[in-house]
Amino acid sequence: MITGQDWASYQPSSPSTKGIDFAIIKATEGTSYTNPRMTSQAATARGAGLVVGFYHFLLPGNVQAQAEYFARQAASQEYDMLVCDWESSAHGSPTCAEKDQFLKAVQKLRGSNHRVLLYCNRDFWVNRDTTSFAADGLWIAEYNGRPGKPSIKAPWLIHQYTDSPVDTNVANFGSRAELRAWARKGAGDGGQEHEAAKPPAKPKPAPAAKPSTYRVRAGDTLSGIASKHGTTVSKLAALNGIANPNVIRVGQVLKLTGSPAAKSTTYRVRAGDTLSGIAAAHGTTVAKLAKANGIKNPDVIRVGQTLKIVK
């Protein structure tokens, strides 16, 4: 868990940030009050690299106007947390319905790139709440001397466990970076997560189909063709029954994929062929070819000579 504080005008304009990872600052109350130290306090928190949030003290009545006032006056930047402070005051206590209305109004106004949370004490949550709606997360206040262990069954994000010497909280995250990443998710109406201001991903173009054949051009070599098409000379030679990899003809159509060429029973010798190359191309040996074709000198074969292929 990580530690944070919430600040109001009772705190100095530049509170200490030592040992904390987040600060949630009072912004507004009702439709006329703005914390005079809010801007300076926010700058202090940002300067220390803290995760920042702002809260509005909700009063009974004029809920939509209060939400709009909060949205205008809060010194928030994109992805800062926005909070409804639901509790009693000299003006009375907002109802659960007013709490829900305010949260949903703020989500509609700012929810595309801000998390919206509910702050209340345990009594309000257990005895006055009837909907369990806390927008994107619940910030619960209970001074029970057990940081991170509020006595409620509902999931919670932040626990305010003391107000001495300043309101202090723990957040249910492993690090400041985790809280910041969560805050950057944004939220839509009803607290449903979505990426804020993120354009729909463009579909990736389908990869171009690889050619299955290649027609030999002037200047081509088998090694060059193999390199260009991601294969090897030996594979091309086997696929196309090429006895001499150094000899290919302009206009010849070579297979690039598929099964090796069917082994023929005869082969007509071409210029540049060698008996060893013919044997390799047909999966046999020089000795077998020489014996089958009455060749006394394996180094001497004639262009146009038809050889029997034996295994």
Tab-separated table of C-alpha atoms in Angstrom:
chain	number	residue	atom	x	y	z
A	1	MET	CA	0.000	0.000	0.000
A	2	ILE	CA	1.032	3.608	-0.501
A	3	THR	CA	0.452	6.669	1.679
A	4	GLY	CA	-1.152	10.002	0.837
A	5	GLN	CA	-2.779	13.038	2.395
A	6	ASP	CA	-5.765	15.258	1.684
A	7	TRP	CA	-5.315	18.992	2.005
A	8	ALA	CA	-7.674	21.942	2.432
A	9	SER	CA	-7.234	25.617	3.289
A	10	TYR	CA	-6.248	24.530	6.824
A	11	GLN	CA	-2.938	23.339	5.392
A	12	PRO	CA	-0.238	25.727	4.126
A	13	SER	CA	0.050	26.681	0.475
A	14	SER	CA	3.072	24.389	0.155
A	15	PRO	CA	2.542	21.406	2.473
A	16	SER	CA	5.298	18.887	3.105
A	17	THR	CA	5.300	16.011	0.628
A	18	LYS	CA	7.834	13.888	2.509
A	19	GLY	CA	6.917	10.212	2.655
A	20	ILE	CA	3.712	10.410	0.592
A	21	ASP	CA	2.773	9.334	-2.918
A	22	PHE	CA	-0.516	11.123	-3.534
A	23	ALA	CA	-2.384	14.250	-2.475
A	24	ILE	CA	-6.102	14.957	-2.833
A	25	ILE	CA	-6.890	18.646	-2.496
A	26	LYS	CA	-10.133	20.373	-1.621
A	27	ALA	CA	-11.260	22.397	-4.615
A	28	THR	CA	-14.801	23.579	-4.004
A	29	GLU	CA	-17.884	23.525	-1.782
A	30	GLY	CA	-21.438	24.233	-2.865
A	31	THR	CA	-21.575	26.688	-5.754
A	32	SER	CA	-19.548	29.603	-4.382
A	33	TYR	CA	-16.539	28.464	-2.341
A	34	THR	CA	-13.122	27.690	-3.845
A	35	ASN	CA	-10.099	26.763	-1.734
A	36	PRO	CA	-7.817	29.827	-2.006
A	37	ARG	CA	-4.712	27.640	-1.596
A	38	MET	CA	-5.755	24.973	-4.106
A	39	THR	CA	-3.594	26.127	-7.020
A	40	SER	CA	-0.448	26.469	-4.920
A	41	GLN	CA	-1.045	23.158	-3.154
A	42	ALA	CA	-1.553	21.410	-6.484
A	43	ALA	CA	1.691	22.890	-7.833
A	44	THR	CA	3.527	21.644	-4.742
A	45	ALA	CA	2.143	18.135	-5.205
A	46	ARG	CA	2.968	18.035	-8.914
A	47	GLY	CA	6.458	19.384	-8.260
A	48	ALA	CA	7.080	16.423	-5.946
A	49	GLY	CA	5.786	13.958	-8.551
A	50	LEU	CA	2.738	12.964	-6.517
A	51	VAL	CA	-0.461	11.550	-7.993
A	52	VAL	CA	-2.995	14.386	-7.660
A	53	GLY	CA	-6.730	14.546	-7.035
A	54	PHE	CA	-9.360	17.162	-6.125
A	55	TYR	CA	-12.526	16.918	-4.065
A	56	HIS	CA	-15.804	18.807	-3.809
A	57	PHE	CA	-17.654	19.117	-0.487
A	58	LEU	CA	-21.222	18.298	-1.484
A	59	LEU	CA	-24.092	20.324	0.022
A	60	PRO	CA	-27.789	19.465	-0.225
A	61	GLY	CA	-29.616	20.793	-3.306
A	62	ASN	CA	-28.490	22.295	-6.644
A	63	VAL	CA	-26.546	19.127	-7.419
A	64	GLN	CA	-26.057	19.713	-11.152
A	65	ALA	CA	-24.924	23.292	-10.494
A	66	GLN	CA	-22.442	22.022	-7.898
A	67	ALA	CA	-21.022	19.479	-10.352
A	68	GLU	CA	-20.589	22.142	-13.008
A	69	TYR	CA	-18.987	24.528	-10.517
A	70	PHE	CA	-16.534	21.818	-9.407
A	71	ALA	CA	-15.678	20.945	-13.014
A	72	ARG	CA	-14.942	24.617	-13.787
A	73	GLN	CA	-13.036	25.551	-10.652
A	74	ALA	CA	-10.895	22.489	-9.886
A	75	ALA	CA	-7.269	23.063	-10.910
A	76	SER	CA	-7.203	19.594	-12.428
A	77	GLN	CA	-5.166	18.284	-15.292
A	78	GLU	CA	-5.911	15.288	-17.448
A	79	TYR	CA	-6.085	12.033	-15.442
A	80	ASP	CA	-6.265	13.701	-12.005
A	81	MET	CA	-8.769	12.012	-9.688
A	82	LEU	CA	-12.029	13.862	-8.946
A	83	VAL	CA	-13.886	13.126	-5.711
A	84	CYS	CA	-17.293	13.734	-4.165
A	85	ASP	CA	-16.989	14.396	-0.402
A	86	TRP	CA	-20.285	13.121	1.039
A	87	GLU	CA	-20.770	13.981	4.719
A	88	SER	CA	-22.728	16.219	7.098
A	89	SER	CA	-22.293	19.969	7.506
A	90	ALA	CA	-24.065	22.950	9.028
A	91	HIS	CA	-26.163	22.988	5.841
A	92	GLY	CA	-27.374	19.416	6.402
A	93	SER	CA	-26.569	16.087	4.758
A	94	PRO	CA	-27.062	15.369	1.057
A	95	THR	CA	-29.170	12.311	0.381
A	96	CYS	CA	-27.878	9.132	-1.191
A	97	ALA	CA	-29.750	10.092	-4.370
A	98	GLU	CA	-27.991	13.480	-4.433
A	99	LYS	CA	-24.651	11.746	-3.949
A	100	ASP	CA	-25.352	9.467	-6.917
A	101	GLN	CA	-26.575	12.389	-9.026
A	102	PHE	CA	-23.405	14.373	-8.344
A	103	LEU	CA	-21.070	11.470	-9.142
A	104	LYS	CA	-22.852	10.749	-12.417
A	105	ALA	CA	-22.891	14.432	-13.353
A	106	VAL	CA	-19.128	14.712	-12.833
A	107	GLN	CA	-18.597	11.533	-14.826
A	108	LYS	CA	-20.594	13.015	-17.663
A	109	LEU	CA	-18.724	16.323	-17.475
A	110	ARG	CA	-15.193	15.030	-16.941
A	111	GLY	CA	-15.303	11.245	-16.832
A	112	SER	CA	-13.726	10.611	-20.220
A	113	ASN	CA	-10.254	11.353	-18.825
A	114	HIS	CA	-10.681	11.432	-15.044
A	115	ARG	CA	-11.421	8.801	-12.440
A	116	VAL	CA	-14.385	9.827	-10.268
A	117	LEU	CA	-14.482	8.603	-6.654
A	118	LEU	CA	-16.729	8.793	-3.602
A	119	TYR	CA	-15.397	9.839	-0.175
A	120	CYS	CA	-17.505	9.148	2.913
A	121	ASN	CA	-17.135	7.843	6.424
A	122	ARG	CA	-18.118	4.341	7.490
A	123	ASP	CA	-21.419	5.468	9.016
A	124	PHE	CA	-22.567	7.076	5.768
A	125	TRP	CA	-21.533	4.036	3.732
A	126	VAL	CA	-23.092	1.438	6.034
A	127	ASN	CA	-26.179	3.294	7.299
A	128	ARG	CA	-27.085	5.977	4.740
A	129	ASP	CA	-26.025	4.584	1.395
A	130	THR	CA	-28.704	2.499	-0.319
A	131	THR	CA	-27.249	2.034	-3.810
A	132	SER	CA	-23.571	1.072	-3.236
A	133	PHE	CA	-22.698	3.456	-6.075
A	134	ALA	CA	-19.213	4.934	-5.708
A	135	ALA	CA	-18.460	5.646	-9.379
A	136	ASP	CA	-14.899	4.421	-10.044
A	137	GLY	CA	-13.950	3.693	-6.464
A	138	LEU	CA	-14.628	4.155	-2.754
A	139	TRP	CA	-12.499	6.287	-0.447
A	140	ILE	CA	-13.611	5.300	3.052
A	141	ALA	CA	-12.891	7.204	6.269
A	142	GLU	CA	-12.634	5.231	9.493
A	143	TYR	CA	-10.197	6.171	12.265
A	144	ASN	CA	-9.776	2.670	13.626
A	145	GLY	CA	-6.013	2.642	14.141
A	146	ARG	CA	-5.616	-0.028	11.447
A	147	PRO	CA	-4.375	1.543	8.206
A	148	GLY	CA	-5.643	-0.433	5.248
A	149	LYS	CA	-8.191	-2.376	7.265
A	150	PRO	CA	-11.497	-0.486	7.276
A	151	SER	CA	-14.355	-2.500	8.740
A	152	ILE	CA	-16.527	-2.677	5.622
A	153	LYS	CA	-17.254	-5.533	3.235
A	154	ALA	CA	-17.290	-3.468	0.042
A	155	PRO	CA	-14.170	-3.103	-2.100
A	156	TRP	CA	-12.304	0.131	-1.378
A	157	LEU	CA	-9.447	2.065	-2.975
A	158	ILE	CA	-8.383	4.520	-0.259
A	159	HIS	CA	-8.662	4.348	3.529
A	160	GLN	CA	-8.431	7.573	5.548
A	161	TYR	CA	-7.325	6.192	8.891
A	162	THR	CA	-6.359	9.313	10.897
A	163	ASP	CA	-6.636	13.087	10.957
A	164	SER	CA	-3.641	13.642	13.227
A	165	PRO	CA	-1.607	15.684	12.531
A	166	VAL	CA	-3.173	15.847	9.047
A	167	ASP	CA	-5.717	13.706	7.213
A	168	THR	CA	-3.680	10.665	6.188
A	169	ASN	CA	-4.623	7.775	3.925
A	170	VAL	CA	-3.403	4.534	2.470
A	171	ALA	CA	-4.308	3.524	-1.076
A	172	ASN	CA	-4.744	-0.085	-2.092
A	173	PHE	CA	-1.940	-0.019	-4.705
A	174	GLY	CA	1.541	-1.479	-4.679
A	175	SER	CA	3.280	1.679	-5.822
A	176	ARG	CA	2.819	5.270	-6.909
A	177	ALA	CA	3.224	4.074	-10.497
A	178	GLU	CA	0.335	1.609	-10.083
A	179	LEU	CA	-1.973	4.332	-8.783
A	180	ARG	CA	-0.957	6.647	-11.610
A	181	ALA	CA	-1.578	3.909	-14.168
A	182	TRP	CA	-5.013	3.239	-12.678
A	183	ALA	CA	-5.876	6.936	-12.751
A	184	ARG	CA	-4.893	7.138	-16.418
A	185	LYS	CA	-7.549	4.595	-17.410
A	186	GLY	CA	-10.316	7.190	-17.374
A	187	ALA	CA	-13.985	6.318	-16.869
A	188	GLY	CA	-17.257	6.726	-18.666
A	189	ASP	CA	-20.837	7.024	-17.423
A	190	GLY	CA	-21.608	4.418	-14.793
A	191	GLY	CA	-17.943	3.974	-13.946
A	192	GLN	CA	-17.208	1.682	-16.858
A	193	GLU	CA	-13.553	1.699	-17.789
A	194	HIS	CA	-12.347	2.751	-21.174
A	195	GLU	CA	-9.250	4.369	-22.603
A	196	ALA	CA	-9.641	8.135	-22.426
A	197	ALA	CA	-9.479	10.001	-25.719
A	198	LYS	CA	-7.981	7.010	-27.433
A	199	PRO	CA	-8.803	6.679	-31.135
A	200	PRO	CA	-9.941	3.279	-32.353
A	201	ALA	CA	-7.076	1.112	-33.444
A	202	LYS	CA	-6.608	0.932	-37.186
A	203	PRO	CA	-6.823	-2.603	-38.516
A	204	LYS	CA	-3.467	-3.951	-39.584
A	205	PRO	CA	-3.246	-4.679	-43.298
A	206	ALA	CA	-3.148	-8.337	-44.139
A	207	PRO	CA	0.356	-9.467	-45.053
A	208	ALA	CA	0.929	-9.754	-48.782
A	209	ALA	CA	0.725	-13.295	-50.051
A	210	LYS	CA	4.114	-14.752	-50.866
A	211	PRO	CA	4.562	-15.771	-54.520
A	212	SER	CA	4.760	-19.484	-55.210
A	213	THR	CA	6.764	-19.241	-58.458
A	214	TYR	CA	9.397	-17.011	-60.008
A	215	ARG	CA	10.264	-16.457	-63.687
A	216	VAL	CA	14.018	-16.182	-64.239
A	217	ARG	CA	15.218	-12.854	-65.669
A	218	ALA	CA	18.448	-11.868	-67.344
A	219	GLY	CA	21.209	-11.565	-64.745
A	220	ASP	CA	19.483	-13.744	-62.150
A	221	THR	CA	21.369	-16.355	-60.163
A	222	LEU	CA	19.879	-19.124	-58.097
A	223	SER	CA	21.572	-17.782	-54.976
A	224	GLY	CA	20.146	-14.300	-55.592
A	225	ILE	CA	16.648	-15.673	-56.118
A	226	ALA	CA	16.942	-17.764	-52.935
A	227	SER	CA	18.064	-14.751	-50.876
A	228	LYS	CA	15.284	-12.536	-52.238
A	229	HIS	CA	12.577	-15.059	-51.352
A	230	GLY	CA	13.902	-16.217	-47.990
A	231	THR	CA	14.973	-19.697	-48.976
A	232	THR	CA	18.188	-21.561	-49.892
A	233	VAL	CA	19.873	-22.654	-53.072
A	234	SER	CA	19.626	-26.291	-52.081
A	235	LYS	CA	15.875	-26.036	-51.480
A	236	LEU	CA	15.282	-24.339	-54.822
A	237	ALA	CA	17.430	-26.901	-56.579
A	238	ALA	CA	15.507	-29.753	-54.970
A	239	LEU	CA	12.105	-28.175	-55.682
A	240	ASN	CA	12.940	-27.668	-59.363
A	241	GLY	CA	15.168	-30.653	-60.110
A	242	ILE	CA	18.149	-28.444	-60.902
A	243	ALA	CA	21.301	-30.524	-61.239
A	244	ASN	CA	23.669	-27.597	-61.599
A	245	PRO	CA	22.761	-24.610	-59.378
A	246	ASN	CA	25.003	-22.423	-61.543
A	247	VAL	CA	22.856	-22.989	-64.624
A	248	ILE	CA	19.348	-21.515	-64.909
A	249	ARG	CA	17.660	-20.213	-68.062
A	250	VAL	CA	15.998	-16.846	-68.724
A	251	GLY	CA	12.253	-17.460	-68.794
A	252	GLN	CA	12.490	-20.611	-66.689
A	253	VAL	CA	9.697	-20.763	-64.086
A	254	LEU	CA	10.971	-21.861	-60.701
A	255	LYS	CA	8.828	-23.185	-57.876
A	256	LEU	CA	9.468	-21.306	-54.614
A	257	THR	CA	7.243	-23.455	-52.407
A	258	GLY	CA	5.711	-26.883	-52.455
A	259	SER	CA	7.109	-30.352	-52.689
A	260	PRO	CA	10.370	-31.275	-54.395
A	261	ALA	CA	10.103	-31.989	-58.063
A	262	ALA	CA	9.113	-35.534	-58.896
A	263	LYS	CA	12.104	-37.675	-59.655
A	264	SER	CA	12.195	-38.622	-63.341
A	265	THR	CA	13.582	-41.894	-64.708
A	266	THR	CA	15.732	-40.134	-67.300
A	267	TYR	CA	17.590	-36.865	-67.554
A	268	ARG	CA	18.939	-35.045	-70.626
A	269	VAL	CA	22.331	-33.495	-69.933
A	270	ARG	CA	22.570	-29.713	-70.345
A	271	ALA	CA	25.546	-27.427	-70.784
A	272	GLY	CA	27.364	-27.047	-67.496
A	273	ASP	CA	25.936	-30.191	-65.903
A	274	THR	CA	28.140	-32.552	-63.921
A	275	LEU	CA	27.386	-36.093	-62.972
A	276	SER	CA	27.738	-35.243	-59.300
A	277	GLY	CA	25.237	-32.375	-59.661
A	278	ILE	CA	22.755	-34.596	-61.488
A	279	ALA	CA	23.116	-37.252	-58.789
A	280	ALA	CA	22.522	-34.733	-55.992
A	281	ALA	CA	19.449	-33.296	-57.715
A	282	HIS	CA	17.893	-36.733	-58.094
A	283	GLY	CA	18.781	-38.183	-54.718
A	284	THR	CA	21.190	-40.768	-55.974
A	285	THR	CA	24.971	-41.253	-56.277
A	286	VAL	CA	27.593	-40.782	-58.969
A	287	ALA	CA	28.530	-44.467	-58.753
A	288	LYS	CA	24.957	-45.628	-59.378
A	289	LEU	CA	24.514	-43.271	-62.331
A	290	ALA	CA	27.861	-44.270	-63.824
A	291	LYS	CA	27.063	-47.994	-63.526
A	292	ALA	CA	23.517	-47.645	-64.916
A	293	ASN	CA	24.684	-45.593	-67.898
A	294	GLY	CA	27.988	-47.379	-68.649
A	295	ILE	CA	30.007	-44.276	-67.857
A	296	LYS	CA	33.674	-45.179	-67.394
A	297	ASN	CA	34.847	-41.654	-66.560
A	298	PRO	CA	32.376	-39.792	-64.246
A	299	ASP	CA	34.024	-36.503	-65.215
A	300	VAL	CA	32.968	-36.882	-68.874
A	301	ILE	CA	29.325	-36.580	-69.934
A	302	ARG	CA	27.957	-35.063	-73.165
A	303	VAL	CA	25.403	-32.271	-73.675
A	304	GLY	CA	22.220	-33.913	-74.963
A	305	GLN	CA	23.091	-37.303	-73.504
A	306	THR	CA	20.114	-39.037	-71.891
A	307	LEU	CA	20.907	-40.647	-68.601
A	308	LYS	CA	18.915	-43.301	-66.767
A	309	ILE	CA	18.214	-42.235	-63.203
A	310	VAL	CA	18.471	-45.019	-60.663
A	311	LYS	CA	18.371	-44.987	-56.872
